[in-house]
PDB file of C-alpha atoms in Angstrom:
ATOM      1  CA  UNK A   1       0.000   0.000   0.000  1.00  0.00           C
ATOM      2  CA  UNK A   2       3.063   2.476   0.704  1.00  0.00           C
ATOM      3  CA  UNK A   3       4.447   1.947  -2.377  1.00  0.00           C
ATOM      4  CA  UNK A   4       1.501   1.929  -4.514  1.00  0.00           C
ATOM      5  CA  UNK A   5       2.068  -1.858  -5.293  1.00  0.00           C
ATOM      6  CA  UNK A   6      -1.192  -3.585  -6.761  1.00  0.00           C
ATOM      7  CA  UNK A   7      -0.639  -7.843  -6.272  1.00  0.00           C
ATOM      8  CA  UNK A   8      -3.333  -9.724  -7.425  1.00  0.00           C
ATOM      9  CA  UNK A   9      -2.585 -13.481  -7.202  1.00  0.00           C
ATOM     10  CA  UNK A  10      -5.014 -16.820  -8.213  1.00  0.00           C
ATOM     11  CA  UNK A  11      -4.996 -15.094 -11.647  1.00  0.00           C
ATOM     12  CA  UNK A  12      -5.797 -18.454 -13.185  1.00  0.00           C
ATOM     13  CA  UNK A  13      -9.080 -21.110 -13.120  1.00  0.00           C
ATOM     14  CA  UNK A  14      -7.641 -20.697  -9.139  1.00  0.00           C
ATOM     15  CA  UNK A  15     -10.106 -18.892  -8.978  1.00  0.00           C
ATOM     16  CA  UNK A  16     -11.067 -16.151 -11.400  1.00  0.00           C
ATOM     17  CA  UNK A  17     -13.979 -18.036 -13.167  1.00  0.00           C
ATOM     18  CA  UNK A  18     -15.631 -18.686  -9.689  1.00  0.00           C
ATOM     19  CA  UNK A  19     -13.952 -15.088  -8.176  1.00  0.00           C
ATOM     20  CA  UNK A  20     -15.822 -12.748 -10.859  1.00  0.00           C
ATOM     21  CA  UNK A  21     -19.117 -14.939 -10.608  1.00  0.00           C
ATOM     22  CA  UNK A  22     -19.189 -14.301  -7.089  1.00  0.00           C
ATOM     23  CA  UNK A  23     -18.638 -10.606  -7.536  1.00  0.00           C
ATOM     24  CA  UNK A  24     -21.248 -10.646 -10.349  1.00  0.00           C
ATOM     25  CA  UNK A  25     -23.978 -12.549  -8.092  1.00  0.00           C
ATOM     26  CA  UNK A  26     -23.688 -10.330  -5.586  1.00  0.00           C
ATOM     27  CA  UNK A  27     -23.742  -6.920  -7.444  1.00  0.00           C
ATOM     28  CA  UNK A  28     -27.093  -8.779  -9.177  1.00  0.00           C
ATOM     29  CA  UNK A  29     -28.521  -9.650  -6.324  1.00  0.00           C
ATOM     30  CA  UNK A  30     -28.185  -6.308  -4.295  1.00  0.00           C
ATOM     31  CA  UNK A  31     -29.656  -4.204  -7.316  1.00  0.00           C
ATOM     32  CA  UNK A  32     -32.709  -7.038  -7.287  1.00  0.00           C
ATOM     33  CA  UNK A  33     -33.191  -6.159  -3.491  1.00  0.00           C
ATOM     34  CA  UNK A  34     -30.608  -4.540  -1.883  1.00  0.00           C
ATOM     35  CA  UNK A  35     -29.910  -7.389  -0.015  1.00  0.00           C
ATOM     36  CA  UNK A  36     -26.559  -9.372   1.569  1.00  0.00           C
ATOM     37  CA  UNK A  37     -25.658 -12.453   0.251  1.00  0.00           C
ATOM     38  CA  UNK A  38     -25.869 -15.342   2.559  1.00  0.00           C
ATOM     39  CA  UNK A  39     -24.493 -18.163   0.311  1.00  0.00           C
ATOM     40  CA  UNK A  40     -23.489 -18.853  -3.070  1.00  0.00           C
ATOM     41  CA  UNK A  41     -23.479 -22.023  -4.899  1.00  0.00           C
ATOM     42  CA  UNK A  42     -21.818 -22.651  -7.720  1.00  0.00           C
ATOM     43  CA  UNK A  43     -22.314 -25.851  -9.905  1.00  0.00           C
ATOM     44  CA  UNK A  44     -19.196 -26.963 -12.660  1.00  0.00           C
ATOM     45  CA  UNK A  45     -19.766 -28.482 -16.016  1.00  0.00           C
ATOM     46  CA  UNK A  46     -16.161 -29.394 -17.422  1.00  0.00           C
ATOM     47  CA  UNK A  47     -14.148 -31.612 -19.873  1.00  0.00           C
ATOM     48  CA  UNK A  48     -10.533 -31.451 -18.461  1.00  0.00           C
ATOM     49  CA  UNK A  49      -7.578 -33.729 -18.262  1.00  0.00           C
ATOM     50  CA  UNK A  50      -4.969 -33.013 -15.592  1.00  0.00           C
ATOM     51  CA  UNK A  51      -1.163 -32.978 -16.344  1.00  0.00           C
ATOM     52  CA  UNK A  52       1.932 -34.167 -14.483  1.00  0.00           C
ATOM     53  CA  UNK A  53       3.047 -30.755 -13.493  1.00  0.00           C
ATOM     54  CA  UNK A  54      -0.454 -30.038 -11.905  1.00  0.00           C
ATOM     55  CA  UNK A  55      -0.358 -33.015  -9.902  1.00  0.00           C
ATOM     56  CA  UNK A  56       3.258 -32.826  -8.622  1.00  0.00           C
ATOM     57  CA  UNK A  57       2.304 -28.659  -7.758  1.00  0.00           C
ATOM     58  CA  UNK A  58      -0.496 -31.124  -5.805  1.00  0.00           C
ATOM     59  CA  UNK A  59       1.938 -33.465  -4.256  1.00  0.00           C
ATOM     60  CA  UNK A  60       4.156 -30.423  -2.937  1.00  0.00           C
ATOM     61  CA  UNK A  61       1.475 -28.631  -1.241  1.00  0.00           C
ATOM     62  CA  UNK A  62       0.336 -31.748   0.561  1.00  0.00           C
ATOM     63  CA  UNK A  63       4.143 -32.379   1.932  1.00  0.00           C
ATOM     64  CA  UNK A  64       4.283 -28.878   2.681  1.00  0.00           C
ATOM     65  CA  UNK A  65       3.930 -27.674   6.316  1.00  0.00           C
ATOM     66  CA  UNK A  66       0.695 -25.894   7.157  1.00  0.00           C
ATOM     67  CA  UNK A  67       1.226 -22.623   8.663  1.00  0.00           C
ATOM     68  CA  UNK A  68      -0.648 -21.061  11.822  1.00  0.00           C
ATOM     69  CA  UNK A  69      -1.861 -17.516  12.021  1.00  0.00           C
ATOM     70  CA  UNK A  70      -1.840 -16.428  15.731  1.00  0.00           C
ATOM     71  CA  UNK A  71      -3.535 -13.154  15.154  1.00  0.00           C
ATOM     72  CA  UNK A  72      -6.554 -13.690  12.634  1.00  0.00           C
ATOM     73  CA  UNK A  73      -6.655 -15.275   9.179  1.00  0.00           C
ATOM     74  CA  UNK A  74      -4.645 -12.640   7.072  1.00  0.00           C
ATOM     75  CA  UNK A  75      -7.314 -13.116   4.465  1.00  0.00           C
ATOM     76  CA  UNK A  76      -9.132 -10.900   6.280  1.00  0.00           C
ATOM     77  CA  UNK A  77      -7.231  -8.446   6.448  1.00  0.00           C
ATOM     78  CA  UNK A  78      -8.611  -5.033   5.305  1.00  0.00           C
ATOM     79  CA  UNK A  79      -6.543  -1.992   3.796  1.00  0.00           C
ATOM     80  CA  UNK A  80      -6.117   0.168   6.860  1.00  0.00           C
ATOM     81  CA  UNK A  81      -4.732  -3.156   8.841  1.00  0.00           C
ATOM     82  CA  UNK A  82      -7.726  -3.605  10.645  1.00  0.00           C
ATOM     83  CA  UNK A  83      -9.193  -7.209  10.567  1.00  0.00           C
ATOM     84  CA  UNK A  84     -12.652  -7.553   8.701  1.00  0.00           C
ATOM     85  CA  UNK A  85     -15.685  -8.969  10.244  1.00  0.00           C
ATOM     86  CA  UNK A  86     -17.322 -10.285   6.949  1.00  0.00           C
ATOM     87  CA  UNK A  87     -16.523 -14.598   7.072  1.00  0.00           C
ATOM     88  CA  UNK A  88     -17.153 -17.167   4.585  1.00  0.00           C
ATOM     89  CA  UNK A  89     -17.408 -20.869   5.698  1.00  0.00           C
ATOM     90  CA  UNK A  90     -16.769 -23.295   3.168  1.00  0.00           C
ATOM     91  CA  UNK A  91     -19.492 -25.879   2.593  1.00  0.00           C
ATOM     92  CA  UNK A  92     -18.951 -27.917  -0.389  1.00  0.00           C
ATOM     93  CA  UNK A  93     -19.749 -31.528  -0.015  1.00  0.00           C
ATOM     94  CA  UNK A  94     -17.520 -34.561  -0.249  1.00  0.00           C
ATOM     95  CA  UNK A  95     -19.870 -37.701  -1.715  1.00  0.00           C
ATOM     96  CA  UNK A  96     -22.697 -38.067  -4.313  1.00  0.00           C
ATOM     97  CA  UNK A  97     -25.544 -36.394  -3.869  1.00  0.00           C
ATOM     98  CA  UNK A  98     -28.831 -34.840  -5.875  1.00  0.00           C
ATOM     99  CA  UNK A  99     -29.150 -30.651  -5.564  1.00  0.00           C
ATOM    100  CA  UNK A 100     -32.551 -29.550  -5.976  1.00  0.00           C
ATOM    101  CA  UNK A 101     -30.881 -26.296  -6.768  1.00  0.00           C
ATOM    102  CA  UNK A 102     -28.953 -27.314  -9.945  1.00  0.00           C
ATOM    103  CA  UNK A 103     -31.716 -30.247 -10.301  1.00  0.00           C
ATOM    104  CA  UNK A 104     -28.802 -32.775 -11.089  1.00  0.00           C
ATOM    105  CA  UNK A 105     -26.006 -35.389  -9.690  1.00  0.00           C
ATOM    106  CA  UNK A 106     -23.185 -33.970  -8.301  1.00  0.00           C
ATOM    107  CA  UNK A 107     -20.033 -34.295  -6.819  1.00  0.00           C
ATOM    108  CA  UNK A 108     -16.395 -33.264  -5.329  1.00  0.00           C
ATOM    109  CA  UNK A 109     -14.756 -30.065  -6.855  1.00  0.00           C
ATOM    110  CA  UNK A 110     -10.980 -30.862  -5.928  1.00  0.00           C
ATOM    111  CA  UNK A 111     -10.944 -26.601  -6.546  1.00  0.00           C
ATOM    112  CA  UNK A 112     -13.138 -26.294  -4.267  1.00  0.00           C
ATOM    113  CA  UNK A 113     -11.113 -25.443  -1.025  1.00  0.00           C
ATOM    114  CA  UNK A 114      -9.265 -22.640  -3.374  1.00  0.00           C
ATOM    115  CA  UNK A 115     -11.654 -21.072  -4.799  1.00  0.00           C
ATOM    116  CA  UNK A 116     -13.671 -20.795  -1.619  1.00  0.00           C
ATOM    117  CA  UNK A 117     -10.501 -18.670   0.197  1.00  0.00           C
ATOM    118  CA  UNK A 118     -10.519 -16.691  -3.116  1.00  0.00           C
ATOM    119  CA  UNK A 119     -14.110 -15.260  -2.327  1.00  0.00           C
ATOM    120  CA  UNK A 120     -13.249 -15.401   1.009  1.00  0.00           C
ATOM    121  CA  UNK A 121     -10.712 -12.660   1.001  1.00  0.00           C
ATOM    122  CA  UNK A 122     -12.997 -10.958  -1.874  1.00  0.00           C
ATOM    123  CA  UNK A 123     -16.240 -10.816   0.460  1.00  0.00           C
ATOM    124  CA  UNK A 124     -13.679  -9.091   3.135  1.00  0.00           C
ATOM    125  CA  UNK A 125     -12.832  -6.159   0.771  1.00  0.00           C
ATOM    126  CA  UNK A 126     -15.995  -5.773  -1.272  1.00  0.00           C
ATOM    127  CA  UNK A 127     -18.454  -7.069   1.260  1.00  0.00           C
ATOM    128  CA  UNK A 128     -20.755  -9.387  -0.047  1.00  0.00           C
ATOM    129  CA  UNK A 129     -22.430 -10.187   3.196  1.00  0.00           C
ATOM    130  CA  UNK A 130     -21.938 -11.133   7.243  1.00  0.00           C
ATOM    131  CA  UNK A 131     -21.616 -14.364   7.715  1.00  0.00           C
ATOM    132  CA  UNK A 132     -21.180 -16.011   3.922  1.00  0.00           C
ATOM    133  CA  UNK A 133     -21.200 -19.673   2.706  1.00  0.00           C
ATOM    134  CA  UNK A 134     -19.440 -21.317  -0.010  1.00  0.00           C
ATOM    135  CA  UNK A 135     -20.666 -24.348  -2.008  1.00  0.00           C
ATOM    136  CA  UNK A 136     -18.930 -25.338  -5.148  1.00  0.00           C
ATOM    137  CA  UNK A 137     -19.273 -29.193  -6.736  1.00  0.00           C
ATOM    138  CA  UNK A 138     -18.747 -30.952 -10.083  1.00  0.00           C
ATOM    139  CA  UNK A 139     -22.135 -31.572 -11.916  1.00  0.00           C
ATOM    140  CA  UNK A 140     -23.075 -35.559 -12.960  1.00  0.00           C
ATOM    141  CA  UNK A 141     -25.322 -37.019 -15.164  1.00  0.00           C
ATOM    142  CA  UNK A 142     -25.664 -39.684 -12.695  1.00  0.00           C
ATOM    143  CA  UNK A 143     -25.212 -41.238  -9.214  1.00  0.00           C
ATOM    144  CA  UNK A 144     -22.754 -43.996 -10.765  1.00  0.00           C
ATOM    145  CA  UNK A 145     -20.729 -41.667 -13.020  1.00  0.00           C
ATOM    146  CA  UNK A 146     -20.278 -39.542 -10.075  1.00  0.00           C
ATOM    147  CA  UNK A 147     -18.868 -42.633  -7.935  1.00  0.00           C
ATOM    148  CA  UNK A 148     -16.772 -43.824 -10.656  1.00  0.00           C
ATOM    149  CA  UNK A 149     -14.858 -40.097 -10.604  1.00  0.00           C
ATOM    150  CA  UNK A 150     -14.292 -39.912  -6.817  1.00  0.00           C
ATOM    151  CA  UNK A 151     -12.719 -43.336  -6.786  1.00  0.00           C
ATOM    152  CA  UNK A 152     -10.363 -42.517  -9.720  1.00  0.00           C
ATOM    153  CA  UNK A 153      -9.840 -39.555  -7.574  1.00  0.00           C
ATOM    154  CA  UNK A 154      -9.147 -41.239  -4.829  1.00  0.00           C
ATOM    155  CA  UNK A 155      -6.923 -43.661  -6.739  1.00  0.00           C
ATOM    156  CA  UNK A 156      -4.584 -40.788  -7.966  1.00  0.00           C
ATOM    157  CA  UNK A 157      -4.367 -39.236  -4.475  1.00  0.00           C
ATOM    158  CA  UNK A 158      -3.044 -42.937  -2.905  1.00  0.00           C
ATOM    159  CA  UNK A 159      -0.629 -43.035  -6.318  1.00  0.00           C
ATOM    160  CA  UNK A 160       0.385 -39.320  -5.505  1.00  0.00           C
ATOM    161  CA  UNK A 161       0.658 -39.711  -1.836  1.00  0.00           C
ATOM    162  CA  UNK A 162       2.723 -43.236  -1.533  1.00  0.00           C
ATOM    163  CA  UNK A 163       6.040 -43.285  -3.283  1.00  0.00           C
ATOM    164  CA  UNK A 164       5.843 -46.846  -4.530  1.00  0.00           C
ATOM    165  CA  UNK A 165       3.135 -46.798  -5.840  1.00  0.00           C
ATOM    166  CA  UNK A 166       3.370 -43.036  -7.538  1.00  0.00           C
ATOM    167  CA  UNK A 167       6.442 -44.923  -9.402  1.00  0.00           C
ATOM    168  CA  UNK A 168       4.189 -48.230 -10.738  1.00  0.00           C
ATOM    169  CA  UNK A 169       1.971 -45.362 -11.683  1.00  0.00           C
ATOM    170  CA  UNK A 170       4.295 -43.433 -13.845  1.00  0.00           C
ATOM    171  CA  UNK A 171       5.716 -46.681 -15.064  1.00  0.00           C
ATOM    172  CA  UNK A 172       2.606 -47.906 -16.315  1.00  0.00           C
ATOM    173  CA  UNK A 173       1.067 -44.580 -17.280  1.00  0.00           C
ATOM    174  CA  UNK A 174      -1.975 -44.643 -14.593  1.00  0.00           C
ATOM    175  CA  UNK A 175      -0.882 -40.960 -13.999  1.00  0.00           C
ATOM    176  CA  UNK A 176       0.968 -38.182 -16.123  1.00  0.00           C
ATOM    177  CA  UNK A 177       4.777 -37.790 -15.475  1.00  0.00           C
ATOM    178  CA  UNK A 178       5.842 -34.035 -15.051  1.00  0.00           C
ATOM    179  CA  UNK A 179       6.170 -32.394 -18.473  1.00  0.00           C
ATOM    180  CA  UNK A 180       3.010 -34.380 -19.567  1.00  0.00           C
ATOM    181  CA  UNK A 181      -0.283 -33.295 -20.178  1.00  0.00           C
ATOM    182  CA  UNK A 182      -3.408 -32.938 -22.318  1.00  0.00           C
ATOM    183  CA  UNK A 183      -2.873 -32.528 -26.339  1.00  0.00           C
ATOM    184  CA  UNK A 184      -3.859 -29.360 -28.171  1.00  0.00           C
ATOM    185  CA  UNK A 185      -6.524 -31.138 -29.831  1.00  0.00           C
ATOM    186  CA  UNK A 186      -7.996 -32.222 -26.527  1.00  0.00           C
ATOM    187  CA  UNK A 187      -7.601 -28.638 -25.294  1.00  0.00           C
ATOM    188  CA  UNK A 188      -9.207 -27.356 -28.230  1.00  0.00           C
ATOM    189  CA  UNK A 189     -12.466 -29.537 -27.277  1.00  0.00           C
ATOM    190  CA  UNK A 190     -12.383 -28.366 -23.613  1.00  0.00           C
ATOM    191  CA  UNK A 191     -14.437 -26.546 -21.713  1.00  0.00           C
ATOM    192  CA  UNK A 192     -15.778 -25.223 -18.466  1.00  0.00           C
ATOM    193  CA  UNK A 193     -19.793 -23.963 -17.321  1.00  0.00           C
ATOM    194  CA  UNK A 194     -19.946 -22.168 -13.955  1.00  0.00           C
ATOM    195  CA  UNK A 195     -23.173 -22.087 -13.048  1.00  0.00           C
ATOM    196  CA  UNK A 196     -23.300 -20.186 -10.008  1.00  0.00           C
ATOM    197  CA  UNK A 197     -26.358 -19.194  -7.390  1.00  0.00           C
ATOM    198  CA  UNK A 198     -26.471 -16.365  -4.942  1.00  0.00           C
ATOM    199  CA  UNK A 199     -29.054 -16.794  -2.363  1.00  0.00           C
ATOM    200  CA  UNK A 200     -29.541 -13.352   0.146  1.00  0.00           C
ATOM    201  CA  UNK A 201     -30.910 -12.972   3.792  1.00  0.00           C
ATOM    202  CA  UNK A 202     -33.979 -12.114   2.422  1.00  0.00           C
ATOM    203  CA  UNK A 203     -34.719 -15.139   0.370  1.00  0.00           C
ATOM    204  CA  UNK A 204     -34.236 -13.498  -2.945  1.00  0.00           C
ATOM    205  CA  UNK A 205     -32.177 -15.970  -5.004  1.00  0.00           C
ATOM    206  CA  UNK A 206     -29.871 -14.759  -8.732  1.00  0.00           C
ATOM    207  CA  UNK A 207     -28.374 -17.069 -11.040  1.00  0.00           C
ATOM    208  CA  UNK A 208     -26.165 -16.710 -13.484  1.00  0.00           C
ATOM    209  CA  UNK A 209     -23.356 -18.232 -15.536  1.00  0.00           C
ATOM    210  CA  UNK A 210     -19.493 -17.941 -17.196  1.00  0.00           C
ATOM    211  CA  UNK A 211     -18.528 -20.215 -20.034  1.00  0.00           C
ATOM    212  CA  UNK A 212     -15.131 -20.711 -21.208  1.00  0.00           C
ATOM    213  CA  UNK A 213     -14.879 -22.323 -24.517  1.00  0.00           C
ATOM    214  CA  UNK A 214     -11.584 -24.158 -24.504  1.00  0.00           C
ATOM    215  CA  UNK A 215      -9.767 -25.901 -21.965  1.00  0.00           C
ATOM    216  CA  UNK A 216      -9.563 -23.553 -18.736  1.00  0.00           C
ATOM    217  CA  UNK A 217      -6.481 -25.143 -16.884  1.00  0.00           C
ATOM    218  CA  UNK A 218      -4.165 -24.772 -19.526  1.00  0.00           C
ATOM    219  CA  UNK A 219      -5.373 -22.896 -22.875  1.00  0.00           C
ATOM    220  CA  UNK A 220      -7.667 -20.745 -21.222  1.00  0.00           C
ATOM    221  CA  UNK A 221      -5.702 -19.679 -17.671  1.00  0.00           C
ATOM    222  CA  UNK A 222      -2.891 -18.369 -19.809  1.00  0.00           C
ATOM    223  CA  UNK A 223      -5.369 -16.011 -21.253  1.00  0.00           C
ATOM    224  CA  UNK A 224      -6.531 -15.203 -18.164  1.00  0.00           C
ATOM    225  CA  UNK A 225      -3.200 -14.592 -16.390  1.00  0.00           C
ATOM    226  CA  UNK A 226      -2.170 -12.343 -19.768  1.00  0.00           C
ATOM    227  CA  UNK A 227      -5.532 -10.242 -19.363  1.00  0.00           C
ATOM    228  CA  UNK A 228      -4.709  -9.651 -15.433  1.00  0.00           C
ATOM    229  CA  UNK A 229      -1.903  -8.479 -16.342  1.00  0.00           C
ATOM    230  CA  UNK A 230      -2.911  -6.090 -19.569  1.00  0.00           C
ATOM    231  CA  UNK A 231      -5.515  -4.836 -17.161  1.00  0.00           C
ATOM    232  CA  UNK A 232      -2.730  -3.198 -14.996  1.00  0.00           C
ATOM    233  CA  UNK A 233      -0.025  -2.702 -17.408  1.00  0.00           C
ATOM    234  CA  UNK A 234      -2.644  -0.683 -19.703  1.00  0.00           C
ATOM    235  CA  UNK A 235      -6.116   0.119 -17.876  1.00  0.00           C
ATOM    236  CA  UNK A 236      -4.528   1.068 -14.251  1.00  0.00           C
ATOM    237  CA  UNK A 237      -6.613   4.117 -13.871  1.00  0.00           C
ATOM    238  CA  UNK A 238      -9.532   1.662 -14.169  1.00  0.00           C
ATOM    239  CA  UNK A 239      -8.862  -0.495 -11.617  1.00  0.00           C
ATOM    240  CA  UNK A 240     -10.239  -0.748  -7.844  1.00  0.00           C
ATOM    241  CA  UNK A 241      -8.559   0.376  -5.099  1.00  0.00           C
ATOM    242  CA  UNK A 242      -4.988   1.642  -4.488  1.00  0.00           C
ATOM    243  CA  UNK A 243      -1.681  -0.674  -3.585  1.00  0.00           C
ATOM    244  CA  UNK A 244      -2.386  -3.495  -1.535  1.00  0.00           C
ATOM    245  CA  UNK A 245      -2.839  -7.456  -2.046  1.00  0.00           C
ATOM    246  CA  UNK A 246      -5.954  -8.484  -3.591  1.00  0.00           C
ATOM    247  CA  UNK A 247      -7.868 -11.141  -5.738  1.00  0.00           C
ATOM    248  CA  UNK A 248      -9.405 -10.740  -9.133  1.00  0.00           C
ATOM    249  CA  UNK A 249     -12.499  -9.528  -8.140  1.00  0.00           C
ATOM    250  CA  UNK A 250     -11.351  -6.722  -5.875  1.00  0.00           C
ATOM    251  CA  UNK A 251      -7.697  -6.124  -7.787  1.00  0.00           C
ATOM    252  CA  UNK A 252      -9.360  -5.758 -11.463  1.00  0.00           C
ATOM    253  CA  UNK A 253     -12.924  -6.228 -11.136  1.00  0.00           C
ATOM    254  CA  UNK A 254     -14.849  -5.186 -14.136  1.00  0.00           C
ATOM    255  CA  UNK A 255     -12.009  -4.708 -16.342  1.00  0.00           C
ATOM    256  CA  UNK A 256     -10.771  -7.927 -16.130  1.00  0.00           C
ATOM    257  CA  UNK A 257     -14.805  -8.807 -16.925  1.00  0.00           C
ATOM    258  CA  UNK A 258     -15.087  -6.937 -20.094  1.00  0.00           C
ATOM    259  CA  UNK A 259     -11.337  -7.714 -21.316  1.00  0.00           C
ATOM    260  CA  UNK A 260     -11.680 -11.353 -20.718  1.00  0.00           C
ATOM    261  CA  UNK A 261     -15.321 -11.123 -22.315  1.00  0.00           C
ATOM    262  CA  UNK A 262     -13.698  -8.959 -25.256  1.00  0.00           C
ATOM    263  CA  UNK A 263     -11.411 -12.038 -26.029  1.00  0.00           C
ATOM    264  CA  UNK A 264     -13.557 -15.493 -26.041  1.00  0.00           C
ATOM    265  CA  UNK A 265     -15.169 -15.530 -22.463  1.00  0.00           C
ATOM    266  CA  UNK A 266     -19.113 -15.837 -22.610  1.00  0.00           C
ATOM    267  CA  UNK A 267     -20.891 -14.397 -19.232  1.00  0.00           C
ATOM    268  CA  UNK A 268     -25.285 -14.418 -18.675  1.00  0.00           C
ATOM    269  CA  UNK A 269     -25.598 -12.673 -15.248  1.00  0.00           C
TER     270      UNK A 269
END
């Protein structure tokens, strides 16, 4: 803030598709009726594969030690130094189960513990609402589909996790190595739906959705990590806010929105 510094980090599908749709639900819900949001819910549709350098990025934070924040979750933390009194409580599901709310199947968003910090430290600068909660999960078409994901899941996090058997994996290609990853023709056919609810303290419920086109790990994050950047390296006196650390939402807000829908994004809110 002294200096004038503007650092915007999780520039990347950690977390801007589910960062700006938060910010979005919220600014559509409060001109509906001027209300707080008490939760959002956001509901993926996706064609991905994940590569080798993804899942060793995976295996490093797991080994990595877990630090602990003695005088309030720096998240939190507001401009003047003071801590915020906004909170979001993260309350995405682990199993299969049916929403009523998307009115299908759904399961485990592995993003889902990111993302959820993301609009955590958003909601304490742009205040969204009191008390907040997060719920982000991986439409299915069905029950079984669903089960058959979480156990491959739960297969690459035992191959990731033990060392023997992370080696069989590589050997026999059960997992990507480091340097491996999806094709450009796969990437081509990606894609990723947020669908993402905002319900307020009043009962008033919004909806809306952000639709990337292409793959959004790979193809697609690099043109949202370019964009963050072009927003401060060229539309500066645009942005939100003065030096300070901040996330998409509160760091570029609106310009990233309309550069990012300029070049290929697709947003309905």
């Amino acid at each position: 803030k002294r200096t004038g510094a503007r650092i915007v980090s999780l520039c990347g599908n950690d977390c801007i598709p589910w960062d700006l749709s938060a910010m979005l639900l919220s600014e559509k819900l409060k001109a509906k009726s001027e209300t707080n949001v008490k939760a959002f819910e956001f509901y993926n549709d996706q064609l991905f594969q994940t590569s080798g350098g993804t899942l060793n990025t995976v295996l490093a934070s797991l080994s990595g030690k877990r630090r602990k924040f003695g005088d309030g979750d720096p998240l939190n933390t507001l401009p003047d130094g003071t801590m915020s009194d906004r909170r979001a409580k993260n309350k995405s599901l682990g199993g299969i189960k049916y929403s009523k709310t998307s009115g299908q199947w759904h399961s485990l968003s592995f993003l889902a513990a990111a993302n959820m910090r993301c609009v955590q430290r958003s909601n304490a600068l742009l205040g969204y609402g009191q008390e907040v909660t997060y719920k982000e999960q991986v439409n299915e078409p069905n029950w079984f589909t669903g089960a058959v994901g979480m156990i491959n899941g739960l297969q690459t996090g035992i191959f990731l996790i033990f060392k023997p058997y992370r080696h069989l994996a590589y050997s026999l290609g059960f997992i990507p190595r480091p340097g491996q990853g999806p094709s450009t023709a796969f990437m081509e056919k990606a894609y990723l739906r947020v669908h993402g609810f905002a319900f307020g303290e009043d009962g008033t419920e919004v909806d809306g959705y952000i639709y990337y086109s292409r793959d959004a790990g790979y193809m697609e994050t690099a043109r949202m990590v370019v964009e963050s950047g072009l927003c401060m390296a060229l539309e500066s006196e645009k942005l939100p806010g003065e030096g300070g650390f901040f996330t998409p939402a509160a760091g570029l807000g609106h310009t990233l929105k309309d550069r990012l829908e300029k070049t290929g994004t697709e947003f309905q809110f």
